[in-house]
XYZ file of C-alpha atoms in Angstrom:
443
model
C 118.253 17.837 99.883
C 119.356 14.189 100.020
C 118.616 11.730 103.145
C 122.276 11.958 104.768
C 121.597 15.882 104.675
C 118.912 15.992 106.079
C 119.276 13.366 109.085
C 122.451 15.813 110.062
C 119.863 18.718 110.696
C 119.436 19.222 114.240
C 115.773 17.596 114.699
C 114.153 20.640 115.082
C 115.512 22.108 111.863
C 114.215 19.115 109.909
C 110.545 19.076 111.202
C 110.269 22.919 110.848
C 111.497 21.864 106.987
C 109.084 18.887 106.591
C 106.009 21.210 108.148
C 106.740 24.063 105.937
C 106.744 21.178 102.711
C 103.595 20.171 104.645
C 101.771 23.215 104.451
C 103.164 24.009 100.817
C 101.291 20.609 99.508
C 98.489 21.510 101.310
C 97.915 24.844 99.591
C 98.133 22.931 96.197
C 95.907 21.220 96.650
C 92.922 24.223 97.787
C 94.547 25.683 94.739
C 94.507 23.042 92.523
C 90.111 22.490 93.447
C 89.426 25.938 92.883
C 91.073 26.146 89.079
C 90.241 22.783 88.175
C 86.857 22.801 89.402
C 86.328 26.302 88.159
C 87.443 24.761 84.436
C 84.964 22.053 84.551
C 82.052 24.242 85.928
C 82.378 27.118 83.327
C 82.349 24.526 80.713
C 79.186 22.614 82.333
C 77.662 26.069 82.702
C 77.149 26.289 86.187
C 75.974 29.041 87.918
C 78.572 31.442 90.402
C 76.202 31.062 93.496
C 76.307 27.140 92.870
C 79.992 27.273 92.265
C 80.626 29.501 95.411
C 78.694 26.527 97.413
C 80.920 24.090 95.951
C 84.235 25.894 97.100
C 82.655 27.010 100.461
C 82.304 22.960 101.060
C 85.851 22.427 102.159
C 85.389 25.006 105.036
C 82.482 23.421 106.632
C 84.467 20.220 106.956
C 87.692 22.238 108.211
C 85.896 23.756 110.563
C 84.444 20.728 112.639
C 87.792 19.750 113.109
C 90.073 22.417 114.166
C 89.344 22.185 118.218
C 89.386 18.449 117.893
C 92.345 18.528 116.063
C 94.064 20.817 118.963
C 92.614 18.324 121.248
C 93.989 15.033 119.602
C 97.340 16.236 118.896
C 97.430 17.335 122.257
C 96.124 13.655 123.429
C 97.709 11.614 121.232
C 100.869 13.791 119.517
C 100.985 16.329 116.403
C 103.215 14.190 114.610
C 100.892 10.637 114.715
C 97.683 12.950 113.374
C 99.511 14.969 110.659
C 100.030 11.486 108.794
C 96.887 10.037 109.742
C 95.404 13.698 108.170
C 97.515 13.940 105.332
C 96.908 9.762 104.102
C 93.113 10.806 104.303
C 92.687 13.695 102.359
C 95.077 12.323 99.864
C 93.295 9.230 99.570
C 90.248 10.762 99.083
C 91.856 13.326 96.447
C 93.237 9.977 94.819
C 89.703 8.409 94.362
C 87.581 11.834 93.374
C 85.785 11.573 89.775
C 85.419 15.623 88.734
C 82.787 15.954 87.647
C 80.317 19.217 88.615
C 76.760 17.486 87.726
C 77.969 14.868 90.258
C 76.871 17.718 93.078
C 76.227 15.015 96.159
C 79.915 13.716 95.050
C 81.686 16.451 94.953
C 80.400 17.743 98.150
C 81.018 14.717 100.055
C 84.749 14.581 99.118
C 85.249 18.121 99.671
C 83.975 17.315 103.502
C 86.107 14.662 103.918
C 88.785 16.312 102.533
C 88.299 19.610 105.112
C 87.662 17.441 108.471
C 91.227 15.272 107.280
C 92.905 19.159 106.578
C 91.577 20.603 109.636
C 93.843 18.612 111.875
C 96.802 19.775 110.097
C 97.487 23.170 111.559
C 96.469 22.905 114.854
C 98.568 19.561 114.934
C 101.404 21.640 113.412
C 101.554 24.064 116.393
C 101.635 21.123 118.661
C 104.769 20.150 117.451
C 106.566 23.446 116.901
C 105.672 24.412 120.236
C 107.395 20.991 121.569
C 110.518 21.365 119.519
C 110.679 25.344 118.546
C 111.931 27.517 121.331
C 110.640 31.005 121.938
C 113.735 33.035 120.243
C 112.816 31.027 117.049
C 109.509 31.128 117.500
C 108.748 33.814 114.605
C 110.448 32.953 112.061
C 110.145 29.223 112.207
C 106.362 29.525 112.720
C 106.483 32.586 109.661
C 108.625 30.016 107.301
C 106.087 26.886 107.639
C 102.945 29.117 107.563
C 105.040 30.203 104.320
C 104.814 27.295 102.990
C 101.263 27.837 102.377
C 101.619 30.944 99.892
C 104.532 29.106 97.822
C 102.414 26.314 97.432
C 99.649 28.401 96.454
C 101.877 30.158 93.989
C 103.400 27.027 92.768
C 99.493 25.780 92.132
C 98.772 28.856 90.225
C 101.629 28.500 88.275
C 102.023 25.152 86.994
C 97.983 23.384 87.474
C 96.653 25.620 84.806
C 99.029 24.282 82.346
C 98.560 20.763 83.508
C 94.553 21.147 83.208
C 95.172 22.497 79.633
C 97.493 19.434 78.779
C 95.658 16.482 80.731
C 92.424 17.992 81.605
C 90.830 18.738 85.608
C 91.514 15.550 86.960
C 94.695 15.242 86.399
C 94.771 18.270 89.034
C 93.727 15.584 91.476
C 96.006 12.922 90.728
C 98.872 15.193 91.093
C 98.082 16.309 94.963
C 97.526 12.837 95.924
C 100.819 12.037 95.124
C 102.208 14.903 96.558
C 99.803 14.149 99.898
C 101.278 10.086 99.645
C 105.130 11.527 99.024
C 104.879 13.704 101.912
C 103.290 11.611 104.406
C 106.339 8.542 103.666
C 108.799 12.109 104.340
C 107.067 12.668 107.650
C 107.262 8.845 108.421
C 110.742 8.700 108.001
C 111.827 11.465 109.479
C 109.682 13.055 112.065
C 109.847 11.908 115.870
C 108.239 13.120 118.874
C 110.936 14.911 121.266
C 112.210 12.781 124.218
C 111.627 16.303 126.331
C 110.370 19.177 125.554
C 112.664 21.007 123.010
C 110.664 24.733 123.526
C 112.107 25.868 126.862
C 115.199 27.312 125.932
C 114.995 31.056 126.083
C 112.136 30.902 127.807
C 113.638 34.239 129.566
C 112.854 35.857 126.660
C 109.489 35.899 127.101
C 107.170 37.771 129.977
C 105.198 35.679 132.710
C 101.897 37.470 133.268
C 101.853 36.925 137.364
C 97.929 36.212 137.202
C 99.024 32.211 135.561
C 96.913 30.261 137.467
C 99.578 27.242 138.372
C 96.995 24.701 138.980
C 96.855 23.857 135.481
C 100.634 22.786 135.751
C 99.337 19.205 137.643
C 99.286 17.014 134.254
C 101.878 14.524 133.436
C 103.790 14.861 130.233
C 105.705 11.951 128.516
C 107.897 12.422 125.456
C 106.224 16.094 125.185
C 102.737 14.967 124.594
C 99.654 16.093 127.094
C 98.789 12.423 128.595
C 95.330 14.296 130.461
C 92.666 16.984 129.515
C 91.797 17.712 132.854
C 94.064 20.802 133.244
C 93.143 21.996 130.171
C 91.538 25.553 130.911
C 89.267 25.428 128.664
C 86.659 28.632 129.848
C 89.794 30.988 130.526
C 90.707 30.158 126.964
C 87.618 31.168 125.579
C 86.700 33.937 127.822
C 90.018 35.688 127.242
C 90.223 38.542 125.916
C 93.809 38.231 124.004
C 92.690 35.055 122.769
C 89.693 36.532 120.995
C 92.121 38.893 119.479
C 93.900 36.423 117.784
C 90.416 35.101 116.586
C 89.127 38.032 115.642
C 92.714 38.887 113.655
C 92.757 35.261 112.121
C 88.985 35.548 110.855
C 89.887 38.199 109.013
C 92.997 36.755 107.715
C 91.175 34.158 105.951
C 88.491 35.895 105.057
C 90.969 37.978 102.483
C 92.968 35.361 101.706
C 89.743 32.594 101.092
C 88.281 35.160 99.217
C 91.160 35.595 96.788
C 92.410 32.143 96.237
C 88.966 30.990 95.561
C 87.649 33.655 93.519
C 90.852 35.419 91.605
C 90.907 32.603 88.993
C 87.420 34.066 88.171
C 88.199 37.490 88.265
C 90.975 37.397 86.566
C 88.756 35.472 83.327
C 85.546 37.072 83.971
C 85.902 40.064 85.349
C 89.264 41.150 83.496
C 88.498 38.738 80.391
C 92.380 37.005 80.852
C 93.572 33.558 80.201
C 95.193 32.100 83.428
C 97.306 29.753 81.064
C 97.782 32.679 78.829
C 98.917 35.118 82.458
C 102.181 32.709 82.755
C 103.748 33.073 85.742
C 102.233 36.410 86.695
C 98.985 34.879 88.651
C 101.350 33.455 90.880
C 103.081 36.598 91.912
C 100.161 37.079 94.884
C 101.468 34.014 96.421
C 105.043 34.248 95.820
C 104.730 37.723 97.435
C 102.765 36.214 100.974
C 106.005 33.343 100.863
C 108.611 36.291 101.008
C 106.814 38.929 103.108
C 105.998 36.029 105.764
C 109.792 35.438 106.278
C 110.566 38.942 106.478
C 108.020 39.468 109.286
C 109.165 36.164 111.472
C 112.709 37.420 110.918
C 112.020 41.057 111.459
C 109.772 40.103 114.610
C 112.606 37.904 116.021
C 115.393 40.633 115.630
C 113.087 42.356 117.284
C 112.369 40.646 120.428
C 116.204 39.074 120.965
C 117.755 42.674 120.486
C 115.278 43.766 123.074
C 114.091 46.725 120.694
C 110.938 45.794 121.071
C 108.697 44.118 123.713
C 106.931 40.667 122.330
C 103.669 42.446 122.670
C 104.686 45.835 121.167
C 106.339 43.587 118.342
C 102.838 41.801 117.259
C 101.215 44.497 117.561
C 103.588 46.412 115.311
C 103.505 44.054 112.177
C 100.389 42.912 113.002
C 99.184 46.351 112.590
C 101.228 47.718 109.863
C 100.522 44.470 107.309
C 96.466 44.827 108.165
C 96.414 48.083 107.243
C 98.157 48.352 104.304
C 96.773 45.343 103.270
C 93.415 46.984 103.934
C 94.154 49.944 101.252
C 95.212 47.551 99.047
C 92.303 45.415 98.794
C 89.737 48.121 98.365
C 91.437 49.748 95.382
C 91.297 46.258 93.542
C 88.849 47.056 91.341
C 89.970 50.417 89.793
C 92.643 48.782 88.410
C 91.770 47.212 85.151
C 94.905 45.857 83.793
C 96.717 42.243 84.502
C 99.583 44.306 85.837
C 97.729 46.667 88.206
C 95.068 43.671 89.178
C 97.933 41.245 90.464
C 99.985 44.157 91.781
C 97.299 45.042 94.533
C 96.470 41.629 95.251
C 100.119 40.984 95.511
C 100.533 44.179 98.029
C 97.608 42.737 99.889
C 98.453 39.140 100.416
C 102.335 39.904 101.203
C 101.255 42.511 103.634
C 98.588 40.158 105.457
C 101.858 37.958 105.897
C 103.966 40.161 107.606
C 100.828 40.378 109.284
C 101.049 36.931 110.599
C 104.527 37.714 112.635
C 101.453 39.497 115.353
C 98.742 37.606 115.197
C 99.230 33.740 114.269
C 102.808 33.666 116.397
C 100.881 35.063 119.387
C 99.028 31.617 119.995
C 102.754 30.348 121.755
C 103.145 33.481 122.996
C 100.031 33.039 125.498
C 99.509 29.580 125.799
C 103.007 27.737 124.669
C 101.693 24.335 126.340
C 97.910 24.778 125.116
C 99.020 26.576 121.878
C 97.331 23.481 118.970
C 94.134 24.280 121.538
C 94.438 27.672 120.986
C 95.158 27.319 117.227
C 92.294 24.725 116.729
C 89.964 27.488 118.669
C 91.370 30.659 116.171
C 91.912 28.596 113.309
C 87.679 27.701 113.656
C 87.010 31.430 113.438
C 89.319 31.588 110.033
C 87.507 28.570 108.785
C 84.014 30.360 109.371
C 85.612 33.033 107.050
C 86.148 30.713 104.841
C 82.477 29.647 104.511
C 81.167 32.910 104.900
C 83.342 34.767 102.259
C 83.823 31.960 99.518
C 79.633 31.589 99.772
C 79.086 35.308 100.267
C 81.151 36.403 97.322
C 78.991 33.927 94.973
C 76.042 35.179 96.165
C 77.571 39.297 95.639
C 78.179 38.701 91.792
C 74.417 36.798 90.847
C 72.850 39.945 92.442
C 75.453 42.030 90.655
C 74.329 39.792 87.874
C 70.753 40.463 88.550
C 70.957 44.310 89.032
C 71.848 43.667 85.176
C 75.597 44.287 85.987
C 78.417 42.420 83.912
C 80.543 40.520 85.575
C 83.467 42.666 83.718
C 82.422 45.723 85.530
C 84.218 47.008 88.075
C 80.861 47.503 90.063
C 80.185 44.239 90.288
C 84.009 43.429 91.941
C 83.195 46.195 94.508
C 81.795 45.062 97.408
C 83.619 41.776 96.811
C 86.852 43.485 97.812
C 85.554 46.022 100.028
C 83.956 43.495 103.048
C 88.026 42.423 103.588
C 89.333 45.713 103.160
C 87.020 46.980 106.355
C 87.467 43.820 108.154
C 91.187 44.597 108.228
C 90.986 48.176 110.058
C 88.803 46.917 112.332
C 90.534 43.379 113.188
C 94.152 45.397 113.636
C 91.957 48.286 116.203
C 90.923 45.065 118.004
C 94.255 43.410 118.478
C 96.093 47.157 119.361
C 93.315 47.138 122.198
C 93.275 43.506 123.582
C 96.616 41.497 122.432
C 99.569 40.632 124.482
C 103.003 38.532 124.076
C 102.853 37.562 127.681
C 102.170 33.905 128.754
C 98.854 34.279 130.314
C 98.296 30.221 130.378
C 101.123 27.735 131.137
């Protein structure tokens, strides 16, 4: 796409591009620590527990950001703190030596890198929500979140090569450019709306008549939230529809944590395969989330603007329909001990968990269209805590499974790895059938 091109774009086209590139880079890079570190650690002969500390570090530094990041995009505008984020993180990507003796190093970096990440999304929603409005709502939300599985698969594709050619830290080297490439894009082309871009069609959407109006008294200039005192911040938390989408988006990342962090090492230990030698089959997975994502914003669209469905029978729908299947999927990971049958059900379970996304992760503007980075930075904490409790938790599974005298090559020892996500998903989609809604409950 060359620069006249893309300034013709209507300006809401272009940043939905430029945030689904965003989240695309972003994805290489989680991708691109977990194979390269996972190269250098195996050959330094560390331990899994010790490894699944390592890759649990980024969420701990994601997570103390997310609510602030709502809050400061909110404050200060999405588009000013997704460069700020995205310099940071590449800087510090840029500057990190690999090497896994170097524990105090590594950790550090991985920190910074999660607190200058954490911003991102929450930020993100910020900005759709100024410039997006509701009868594009799905699908533009489904094509940058998108972004995240293509550049996962794109990761999984290419970095292995690159670490066999030029070794681990050339994996680093790579993202940083990608961060510093991306952040002169958003520079150039991004802008913060003169109004507020999201109100057309807003008769699309239901009003729940309980809005409580006197959080309507702050002034807005140029889209941006100039005052945090009509933020309402204890009928966010104490609703129940927003715990459903924190419930829905812990378990989200749970699954999808626990598989980009840990299939690299099933695939070698527990199937005994070569991820260079797998080609372009360990990026299927990923490639699958990118296209079932777009189906579900699209599908979720046609259904609200054709009036076939209400919003909230609509997220509850695909929200329901990807967890579940996605559920079946995951558990029966293990019996399959071929390449083929391996990436097949991991492929079934990530695309599924992104239709999934047209329910839950949409429903943030649904509720709270003004407050929805708040909202984000709140549900996006709980997927972080996934994160940290998964990546950690699934080290921890295989040195007991190591200790009960259990190879690593057994399907016993993948069990319970694949299991934990597979019941989280029934019971996250029983909780959002209950307690979800597409109605604006804050305004």
């Amino acid at each position: 796409m060359t620069t006249t091109t893309m300034m013709k774009l209507p300006t809401r086209y272009l940043i939905v591009i430029l945030t689904f590139i965003c989240t695309s880079v972003c994805y290489i890079e989680r991708v691109g620590f977990s194979i390269a570190y996972t190269v250098a650690a195996d050959a330094a002969g560390v331990n899994q527990s010790t490894k699944g500390t390592i890759l649990s570090t980024f969420y701990y530094g994601y997570a103390c950001s997310q609510v602030p990041g709502g809050y400061f995009a909110q404050k200060i505008g999405g588009r000013k703190i997704l460069l700020l984020s995205f310099l940071l993180w590449s800087l510090t990507c840029a500057l990190l030596p690999l090497d896994p003796n170097r524990t105090l190093i590594l950790v550090t970096a991985r920190l910074l890198v999660g607190v200058a990440q954490g911003f991102i999304f929450p930020s993100i929603h910020t900005v759709l929500a100024q410039w997006v409005p509701p009868h594009e709502r799905s699908r533009s939300v489904s094509l940058t979140t998108s972004g995240m599985y293509l550049g996962a698969a794109l990761g999984m594709l290419f970095l292995p090569s690159l670490v066999k050619l030029k070794g681990p830290q050339s994996v680093f080297l790579a993202e940083a450019f990608l961060g510093f490439l991306w952040s002169l894009l958003w520079f150039k082309f991004a802008s913060d709306p003169k109004a507020s871009a999201s109100g057309a069609g807003e008769s699309i959407l239901p009003v729940n008549k309980k809005i409580d109006t006197r959080v309507e008294k702050n002034t807005r200039i140029g889209g941006i939230e100039k005052s945090g005192i009509g933020i309402p911040w204890v009928k966010i938390m104490t609703s129940l529809p927003v715990w459903a989408i924190v419930v829905n988006n812990f378990t989200f990342h749970y699954a999808l944590y626990v598989l980009m962090n840990w299939l690299p090492t099933y695939f070698e230990l527990g199937l005994k395969l070569s991820l260079h030698e797998m080609g372009s089959s360990k990026m299927l997975p990923y490639l699958n989330m990118f296209v079932f994502s777009n189906i579900g914003g699209v599908v979720a669209d046609y259904l609200i603007t054709r009036r076939v469905m209400s919003v909230t029978m609509t997220r509850k729908f695909l929200n329901t329909i990807g967890f579940l299947v996605a559920s079946f999927a995951l558990i029966v990971i293990p019996n399959f001990r071929t390449s083929g049958g391996a990436v097949f059900c991991s492929s079934v379970a990530l695309g599924f968990l992104a239709l999934g996304r047209a329910g839950f992760a949409v429903n943030h503007m649904d509720v709270a269209p003004r407050y929805a980075g708040i909202v984000m930075g709140v549900s996006n904490t709980a997927g972080t805590l996934a994160g940290i409790v998964g990546v950690d938790l699934t080290g921890k599974l295989l040195e007991a499974a190591k200790a009960s005298d259990l190879n690593l090559s057994s399907p016993e020892s993948w069990r319970a790895v694949f299991v934990i996500p597979g019941f989280l998903c029934v019971f996250s989609s029983v909780i959002f059938l209950l307690f979800s809604t597409g109605e604006r409950i804050f305004d």
